[in-house]
Short mmCIF file of C-alpha atoms in Angstrom, two decimals:
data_model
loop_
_atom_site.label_atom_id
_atom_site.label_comp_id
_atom_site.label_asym_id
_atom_site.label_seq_id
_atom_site.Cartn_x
_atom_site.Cartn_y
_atom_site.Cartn_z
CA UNK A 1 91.80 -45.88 -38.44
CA UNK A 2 94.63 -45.58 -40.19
CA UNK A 3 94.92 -44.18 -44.14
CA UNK A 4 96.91 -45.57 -46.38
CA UNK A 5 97.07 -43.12 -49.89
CA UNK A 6 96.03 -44.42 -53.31
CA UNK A 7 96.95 -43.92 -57.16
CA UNK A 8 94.26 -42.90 -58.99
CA UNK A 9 94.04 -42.90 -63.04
CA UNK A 10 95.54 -39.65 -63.97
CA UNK A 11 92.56 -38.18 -64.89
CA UNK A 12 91.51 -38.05 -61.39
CA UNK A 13 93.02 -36.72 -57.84
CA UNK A 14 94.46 -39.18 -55.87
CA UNK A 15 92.29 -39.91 -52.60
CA UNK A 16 92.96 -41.45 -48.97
CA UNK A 17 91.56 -45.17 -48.65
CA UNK A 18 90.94 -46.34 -44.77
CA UNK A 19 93.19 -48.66 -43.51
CA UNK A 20 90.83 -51.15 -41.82
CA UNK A 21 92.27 -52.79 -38.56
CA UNK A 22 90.22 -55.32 -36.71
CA UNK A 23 90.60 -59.24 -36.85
CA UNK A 24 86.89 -60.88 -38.03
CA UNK A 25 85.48 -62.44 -41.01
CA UNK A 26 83.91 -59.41 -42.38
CA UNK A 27 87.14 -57.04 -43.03
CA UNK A 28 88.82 -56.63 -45.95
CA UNK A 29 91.09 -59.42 -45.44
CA UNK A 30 95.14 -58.51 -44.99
CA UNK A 31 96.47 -61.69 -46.07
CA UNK A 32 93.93 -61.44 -49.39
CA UNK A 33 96.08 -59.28 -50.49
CA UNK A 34 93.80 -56.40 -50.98
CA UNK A 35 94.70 -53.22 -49.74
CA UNK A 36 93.53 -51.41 -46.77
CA UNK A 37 93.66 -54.00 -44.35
CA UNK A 38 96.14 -54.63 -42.12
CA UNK A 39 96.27 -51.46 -39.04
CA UNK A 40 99.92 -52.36 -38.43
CA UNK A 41 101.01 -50.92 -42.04
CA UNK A 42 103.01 -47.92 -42.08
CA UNK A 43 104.35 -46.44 -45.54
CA UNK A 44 107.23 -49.28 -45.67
CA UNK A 45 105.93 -52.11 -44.55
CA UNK A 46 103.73 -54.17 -47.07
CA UNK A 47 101.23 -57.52 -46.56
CA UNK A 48 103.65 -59.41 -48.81
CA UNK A 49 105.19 -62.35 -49.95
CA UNK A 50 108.12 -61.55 -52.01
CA UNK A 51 111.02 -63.07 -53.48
CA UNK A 52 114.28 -62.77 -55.41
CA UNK A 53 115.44 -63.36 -58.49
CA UNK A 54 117.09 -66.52 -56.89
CA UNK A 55 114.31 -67.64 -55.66
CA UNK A 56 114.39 -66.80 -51.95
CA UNK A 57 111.73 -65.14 -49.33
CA UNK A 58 113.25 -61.70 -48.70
CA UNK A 59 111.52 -59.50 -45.99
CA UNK A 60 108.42 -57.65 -46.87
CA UNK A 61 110.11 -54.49 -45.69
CA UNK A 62 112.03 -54.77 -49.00
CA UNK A 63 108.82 -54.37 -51.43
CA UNK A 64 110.87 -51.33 -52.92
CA UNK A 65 113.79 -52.26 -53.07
CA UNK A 66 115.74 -53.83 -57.04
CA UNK A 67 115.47 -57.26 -55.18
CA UNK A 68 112.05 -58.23 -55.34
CA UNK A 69 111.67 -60.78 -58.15
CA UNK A 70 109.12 -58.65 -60.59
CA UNK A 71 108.88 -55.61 -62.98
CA UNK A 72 107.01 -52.92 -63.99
CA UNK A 73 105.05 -53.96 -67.31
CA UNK A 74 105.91 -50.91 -69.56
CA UNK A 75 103.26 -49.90 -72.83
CA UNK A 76 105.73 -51.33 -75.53
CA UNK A 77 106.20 -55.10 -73.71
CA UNK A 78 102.90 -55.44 -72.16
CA UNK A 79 99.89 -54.28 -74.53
CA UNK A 80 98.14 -57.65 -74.35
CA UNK A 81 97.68 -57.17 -70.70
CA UNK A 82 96.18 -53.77 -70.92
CA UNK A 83 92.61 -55.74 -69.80
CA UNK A 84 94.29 -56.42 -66.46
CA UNK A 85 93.77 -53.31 -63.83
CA UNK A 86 92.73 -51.83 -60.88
CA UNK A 87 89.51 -52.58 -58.95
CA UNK A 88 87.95 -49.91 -56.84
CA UNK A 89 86.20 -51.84 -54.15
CA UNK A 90 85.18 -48.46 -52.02
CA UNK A 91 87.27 -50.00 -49.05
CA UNK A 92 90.54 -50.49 -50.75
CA UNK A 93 91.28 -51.95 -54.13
CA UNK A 94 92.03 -55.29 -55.95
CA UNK A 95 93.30 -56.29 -59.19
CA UNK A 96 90.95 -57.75 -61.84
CA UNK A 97 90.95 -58.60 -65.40
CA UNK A 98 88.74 -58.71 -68.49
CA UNK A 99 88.31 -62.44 -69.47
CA UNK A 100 87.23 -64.01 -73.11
CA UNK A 101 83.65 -64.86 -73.15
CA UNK A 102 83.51 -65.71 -76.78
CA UNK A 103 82.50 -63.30 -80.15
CA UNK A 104 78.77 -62.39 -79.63
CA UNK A 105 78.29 -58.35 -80.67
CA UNK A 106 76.03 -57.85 -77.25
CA UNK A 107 77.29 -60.46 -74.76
CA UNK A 108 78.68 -58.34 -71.86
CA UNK A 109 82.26 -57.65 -70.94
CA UNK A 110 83.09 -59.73 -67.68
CA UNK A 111 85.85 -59.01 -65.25
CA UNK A 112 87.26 -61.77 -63.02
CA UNK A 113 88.51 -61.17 -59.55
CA UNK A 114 88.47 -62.85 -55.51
CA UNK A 115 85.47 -63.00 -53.76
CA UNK A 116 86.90 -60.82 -51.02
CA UNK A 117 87.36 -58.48 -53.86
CA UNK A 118 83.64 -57.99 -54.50
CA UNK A 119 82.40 -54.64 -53.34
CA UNK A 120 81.07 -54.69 -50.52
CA UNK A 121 82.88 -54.40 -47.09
CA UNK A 122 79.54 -54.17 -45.07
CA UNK A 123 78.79 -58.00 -45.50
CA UNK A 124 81.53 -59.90 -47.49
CA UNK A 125 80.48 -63.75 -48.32
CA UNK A 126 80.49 -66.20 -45.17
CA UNK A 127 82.38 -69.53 -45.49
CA UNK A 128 79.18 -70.76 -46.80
CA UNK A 129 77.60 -68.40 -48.69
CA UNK A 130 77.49 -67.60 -52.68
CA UNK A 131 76.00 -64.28 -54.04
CA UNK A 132 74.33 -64.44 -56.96
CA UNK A 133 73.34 -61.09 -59.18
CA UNK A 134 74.17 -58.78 -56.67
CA UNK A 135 74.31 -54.37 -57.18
CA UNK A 136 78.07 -53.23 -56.67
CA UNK A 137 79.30 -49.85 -56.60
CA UNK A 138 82.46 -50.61 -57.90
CA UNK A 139 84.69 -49.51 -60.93
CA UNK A 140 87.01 -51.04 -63.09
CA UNK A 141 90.35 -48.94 -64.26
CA UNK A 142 92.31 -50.45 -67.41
CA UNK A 143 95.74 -49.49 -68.90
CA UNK A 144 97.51 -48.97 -66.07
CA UNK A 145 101.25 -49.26 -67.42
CA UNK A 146 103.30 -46.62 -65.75
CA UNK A 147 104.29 -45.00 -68.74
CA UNK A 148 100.78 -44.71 -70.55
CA UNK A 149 99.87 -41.31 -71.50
CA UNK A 150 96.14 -40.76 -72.07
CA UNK A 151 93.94 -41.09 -69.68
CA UNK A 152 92.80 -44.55 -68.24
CA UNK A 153 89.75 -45.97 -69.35
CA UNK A 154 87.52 -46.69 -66.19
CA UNK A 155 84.19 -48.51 -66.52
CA UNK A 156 81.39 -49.10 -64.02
CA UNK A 157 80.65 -52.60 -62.35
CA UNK A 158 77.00 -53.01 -63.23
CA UNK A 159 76.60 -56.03 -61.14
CA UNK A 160 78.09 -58.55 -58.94
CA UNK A 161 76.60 -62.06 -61.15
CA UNK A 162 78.65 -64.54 -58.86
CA UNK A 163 80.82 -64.32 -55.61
CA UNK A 164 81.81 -66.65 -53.03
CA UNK A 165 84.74 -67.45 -50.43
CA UNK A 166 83.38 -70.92 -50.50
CA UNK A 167 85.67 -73.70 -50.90
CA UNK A 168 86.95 -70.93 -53.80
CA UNK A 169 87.70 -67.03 -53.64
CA UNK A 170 86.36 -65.40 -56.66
CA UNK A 171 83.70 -63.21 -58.11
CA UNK A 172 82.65 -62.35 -61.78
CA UNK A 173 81.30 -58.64 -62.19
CA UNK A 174 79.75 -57.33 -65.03
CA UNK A 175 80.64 -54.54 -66.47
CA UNK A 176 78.29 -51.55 -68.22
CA UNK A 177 80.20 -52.28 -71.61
CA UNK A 178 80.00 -54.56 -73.97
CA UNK A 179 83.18 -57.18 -74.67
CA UNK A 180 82.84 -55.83 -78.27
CA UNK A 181 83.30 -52.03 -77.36
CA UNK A 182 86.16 -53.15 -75.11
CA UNK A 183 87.62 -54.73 -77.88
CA UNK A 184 86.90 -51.84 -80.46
CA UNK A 185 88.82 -49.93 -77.36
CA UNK A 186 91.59 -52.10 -77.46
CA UNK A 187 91.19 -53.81 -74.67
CA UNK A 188 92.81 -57.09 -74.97
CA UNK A 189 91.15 -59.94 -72.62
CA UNK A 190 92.73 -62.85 -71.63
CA UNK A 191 91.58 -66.30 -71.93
CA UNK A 192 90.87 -68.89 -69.05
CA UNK A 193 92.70 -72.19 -69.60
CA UNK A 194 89.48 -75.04 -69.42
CA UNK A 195 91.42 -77.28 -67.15
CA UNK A 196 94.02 -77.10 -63.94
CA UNK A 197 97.48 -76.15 -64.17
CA UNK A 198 100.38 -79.16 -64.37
CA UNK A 199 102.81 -79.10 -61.71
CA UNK A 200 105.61 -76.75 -62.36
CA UNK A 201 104.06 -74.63 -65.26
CA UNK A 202 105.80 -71.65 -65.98
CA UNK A 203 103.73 -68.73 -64.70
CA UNK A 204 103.54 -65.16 -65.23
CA UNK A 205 101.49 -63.22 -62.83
CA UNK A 206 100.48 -59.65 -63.74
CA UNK A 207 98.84 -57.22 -61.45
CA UNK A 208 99.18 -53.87 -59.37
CA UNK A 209 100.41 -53.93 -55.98
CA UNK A 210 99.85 -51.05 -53.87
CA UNK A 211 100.15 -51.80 -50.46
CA UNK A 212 103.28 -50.57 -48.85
CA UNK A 213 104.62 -49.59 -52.59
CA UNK A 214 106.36 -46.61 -53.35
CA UNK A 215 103.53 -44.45 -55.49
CA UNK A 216 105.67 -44.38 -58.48
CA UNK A 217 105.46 -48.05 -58.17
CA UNK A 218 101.70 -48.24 -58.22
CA UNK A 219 101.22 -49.70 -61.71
CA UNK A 220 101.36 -53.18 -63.62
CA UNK A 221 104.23 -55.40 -62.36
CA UNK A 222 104.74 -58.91 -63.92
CA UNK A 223 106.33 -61.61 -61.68
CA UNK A 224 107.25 -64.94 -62.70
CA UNK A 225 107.53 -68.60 -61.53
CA UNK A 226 106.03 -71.89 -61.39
CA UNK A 227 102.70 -73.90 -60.08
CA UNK A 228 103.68 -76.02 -57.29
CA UNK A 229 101.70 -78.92 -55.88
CA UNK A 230 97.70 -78.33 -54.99
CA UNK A 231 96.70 -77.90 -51.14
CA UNK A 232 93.69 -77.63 -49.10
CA UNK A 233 93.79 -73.73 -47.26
CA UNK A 234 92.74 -72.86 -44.14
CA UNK A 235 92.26 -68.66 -43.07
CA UNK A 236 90.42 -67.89 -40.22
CA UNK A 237 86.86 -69.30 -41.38
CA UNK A 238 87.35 -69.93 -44.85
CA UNK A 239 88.88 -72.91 -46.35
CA UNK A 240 89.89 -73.39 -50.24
CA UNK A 241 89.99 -76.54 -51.83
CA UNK A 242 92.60 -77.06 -54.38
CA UNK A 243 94.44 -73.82 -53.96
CA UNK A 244 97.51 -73.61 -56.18
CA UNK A 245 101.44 -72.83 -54.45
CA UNK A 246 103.40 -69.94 -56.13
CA UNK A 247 106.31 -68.27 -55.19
CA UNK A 248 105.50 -65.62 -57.43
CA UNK A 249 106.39 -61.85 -55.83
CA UNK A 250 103.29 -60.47 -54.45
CA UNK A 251 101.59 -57.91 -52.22
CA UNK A 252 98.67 -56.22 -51.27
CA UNK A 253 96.86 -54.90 -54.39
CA UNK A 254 97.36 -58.04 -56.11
CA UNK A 255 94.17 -60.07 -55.00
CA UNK A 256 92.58 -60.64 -57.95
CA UNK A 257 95.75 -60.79 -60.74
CA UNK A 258 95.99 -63.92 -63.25
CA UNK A 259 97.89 -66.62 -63.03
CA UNK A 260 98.78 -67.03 -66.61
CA UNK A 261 100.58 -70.09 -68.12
CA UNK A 262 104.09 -68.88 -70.28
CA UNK A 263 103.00 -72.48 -72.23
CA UNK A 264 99.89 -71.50 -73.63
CA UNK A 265 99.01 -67.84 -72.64
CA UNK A 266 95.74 -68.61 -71.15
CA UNK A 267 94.57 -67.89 -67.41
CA UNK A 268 95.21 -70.80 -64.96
CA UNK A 269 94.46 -69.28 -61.78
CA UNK A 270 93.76 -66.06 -59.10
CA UNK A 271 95.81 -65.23 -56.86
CA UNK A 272 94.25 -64.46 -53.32
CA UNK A 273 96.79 -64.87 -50.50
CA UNK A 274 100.18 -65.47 -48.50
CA UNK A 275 101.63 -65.28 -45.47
CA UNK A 276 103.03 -61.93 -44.06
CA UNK A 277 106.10 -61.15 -41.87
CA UNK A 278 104.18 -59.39 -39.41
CA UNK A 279 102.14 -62.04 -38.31
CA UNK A 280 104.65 -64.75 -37.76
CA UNK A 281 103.41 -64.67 -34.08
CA UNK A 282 100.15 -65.08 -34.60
CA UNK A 283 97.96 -68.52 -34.44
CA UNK A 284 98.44 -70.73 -37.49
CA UNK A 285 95.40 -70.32 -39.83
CA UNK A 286 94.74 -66.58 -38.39
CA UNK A 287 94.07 -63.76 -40.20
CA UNK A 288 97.45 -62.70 -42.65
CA UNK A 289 99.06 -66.56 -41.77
CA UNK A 290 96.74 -69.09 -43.54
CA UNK A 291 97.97 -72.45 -43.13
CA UNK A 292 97.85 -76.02 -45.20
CA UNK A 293 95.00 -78.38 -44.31
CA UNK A 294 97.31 -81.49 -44.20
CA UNK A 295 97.00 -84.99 -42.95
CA UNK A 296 94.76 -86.35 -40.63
CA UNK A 297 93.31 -82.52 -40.06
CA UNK A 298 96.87 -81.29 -38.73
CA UNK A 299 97.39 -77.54 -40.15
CA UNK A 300 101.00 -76.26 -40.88
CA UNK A 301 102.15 -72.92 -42.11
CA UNK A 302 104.47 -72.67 -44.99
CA UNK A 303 105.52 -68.91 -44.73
CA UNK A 304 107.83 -69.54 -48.42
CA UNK A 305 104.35 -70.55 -50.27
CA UNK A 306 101.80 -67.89 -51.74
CA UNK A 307 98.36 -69.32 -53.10
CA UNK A 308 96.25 -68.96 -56.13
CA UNK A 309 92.75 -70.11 -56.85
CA UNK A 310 91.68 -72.48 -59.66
CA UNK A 311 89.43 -70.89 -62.51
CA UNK A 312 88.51 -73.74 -64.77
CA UNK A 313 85.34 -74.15 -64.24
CA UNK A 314 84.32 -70.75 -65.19
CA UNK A 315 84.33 -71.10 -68.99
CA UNK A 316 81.85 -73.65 -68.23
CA UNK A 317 78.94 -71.37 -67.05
CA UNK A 318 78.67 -69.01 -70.03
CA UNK A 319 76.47 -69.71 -72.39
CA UNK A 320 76.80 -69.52 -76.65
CA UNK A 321 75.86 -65.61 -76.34
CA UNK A 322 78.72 -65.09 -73.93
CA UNK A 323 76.56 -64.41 -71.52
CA UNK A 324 77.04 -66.05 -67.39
CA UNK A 325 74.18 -68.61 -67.05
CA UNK A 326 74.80 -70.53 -63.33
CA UNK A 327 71.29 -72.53 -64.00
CA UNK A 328 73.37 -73.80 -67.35
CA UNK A 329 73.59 -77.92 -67.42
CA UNK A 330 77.43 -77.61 -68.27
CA UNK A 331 77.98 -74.99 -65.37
CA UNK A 332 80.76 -76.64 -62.45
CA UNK A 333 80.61 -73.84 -60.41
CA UNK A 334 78.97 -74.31 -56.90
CA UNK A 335 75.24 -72.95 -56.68
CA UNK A 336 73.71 -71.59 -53.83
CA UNK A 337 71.60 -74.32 -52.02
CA UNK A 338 68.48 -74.51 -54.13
CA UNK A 339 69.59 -73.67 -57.39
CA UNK A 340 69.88 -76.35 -59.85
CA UNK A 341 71.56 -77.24 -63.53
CA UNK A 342 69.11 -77.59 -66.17
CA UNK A 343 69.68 -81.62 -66.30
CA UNK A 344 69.76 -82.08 -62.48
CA UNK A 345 66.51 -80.08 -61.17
CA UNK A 346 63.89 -81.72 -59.30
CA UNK A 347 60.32 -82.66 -60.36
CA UNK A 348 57.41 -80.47 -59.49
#
């Protein structure tokens, strides 16, 4: 295997990450946009989908260069995205973010990111599975502007309280703190919008990329654009329902970054994946080229398109403590077969 070198917070050496480079369900997947995947990388080449300020694909061998439609988020411009950082997932590294779960002293701080984001490369979800209040060894790293001083505020993942790559690619973590001492921290987090995006919102998408980046590079970008039209997504053996086109600038790193609406500020999606250059040869709907679900079951790959994830319906499983509660009546998020809301279980 390959390595492929990572920035740390300052306050700790930087370390190799393996590359991982087999094809299969159960890597760390390229096209998610997370890094380490991908054996083909070399230190210029980048699982990408980038574009220019006009608007255009450029080649993902241009990740570096003053093209690329995004910018480094400095500490002046982009304080109320301090909550959004780095994800150590032991076999590469993601972006996540601290969401709102309302004002309650004890209720838990929780950190959205993709379900191939959660933690744990030695079994990561099936296209049917859903893990529910799983352990994680993961860590959360916040304030990563390029130009912040101190050192960065890292917290441990205490758990793993939803994850799936069903129909969806996300997964909530808990942290070990408490929303409040985040807060007290200044640790802004953002708020998830309680319905879909309309066609053609303005977007801002903020997260780290990494992969094939320059290490001076290695920090908060912010890329903008709009939501195009919904589509059903096909990737090797996972399909998402109701994934959300972008042609915001992104690469590997940036699985896991908020979609956030310029209208109203609040969270309308996570991104999880795009097509890369490299794989242009490669079967449509294989690893690093997901394709569209469209018509009659045909597939077709739109290289130009990047894809989010909808979040909506995760407001709707936290209860009035701020605290996740899947077994809530309200909840909308898929359950595990056998598990039940409060108003639909069965009779004894």
């Amino acid at each position: 295997m390959s390595q492929l070198r990572f920035q740390l917070p300052t306050s700790h050496p930087p370390v190799c990450l393996r590359s991982l480079v087999r094809f299969g369900w159960n890597i760390s997947l390229g096209l998610l946009l997370s890094i380490g995947s991908g054996g083909y990388l070399s230190g210029t080449t980048a699982n990408a989908a980038i574009f220019d300020r006009a608007g255009l694909k450029i080649p993902d061998r241009e990740v570096n260069s003053d093209r690329v439609n995004w910018q480094l988020v400095s500490t002046a411009t982009g304080r109320k995205y301090n909550g959004i950082g780095v994800i150590d997932v032991n076999y590469g590294a993601c972006t996540g973010f601290l969401f709102s779960t309302g004002v309650h002293p004890t209720a838990p701080a929780y950190v959205l990111t993709n379900g191939h984001c959660q933690g744990s490369f030695n079994k990561l979800p099936t296209d049917r599975e859903i893990l529910v209040d799983r352990p994680t060894k993961t860590q959360f790293t916040v304030n990563y502007f390029h130009d912040f001083k101190p050192d960065r505020l890292t917290i441990p993942v205490k758990r793993l309280v939803y994850g799936t790559m069903k129909n969806n690619d996300i997964a909530i973590l808990e942290l070990t703190k408490t929303q409040q001492e985040l807060t007290q921290a200044g640790i802004a987090p953002l708020q998830i919008a309680p319905k879909p995006p309309d066609l053609g919102e303005p977007l801002i998408v903020v997260g780290v990329p990494s992969q094939g980046v320059k290490d001076e590079l290695n920090f908060l970008h912010a890329a903008t654009c709009k939501t195009g039209e919904s589509a059903n997504v096909k990737e090797d053996i996972y399909n998402w329902k109701r994934s959300i086109r972008h042609q915001c600038s992104i690469v590997g790193g940036m699985s896991g970054s908020p979609m956030i609406s310029l209208k109203t500020q609040q969270v309308v999606g996570i991104i999880n994946t795009g097509v890369n250059d490299s794989a242009a040869k490669q079967p449509q709907c294989s690893i690093n080229r997901p394709c569209e679900v469209v018509k009659n079951g045909f597939v077709q790959t739109f290289p130009q398109e990047n894809y989010g994830q909808p979040v909506y319906q995760i407001p709707t499983c936290f209860d009035r403590s701020g605290r996740f509660d899947l077994d809530r009546a309200t909840c909308e998020l898929e359950r595990p077969q056998g598990i039940y809301p409060q108003n639909l279980k069965p009779k004894a």
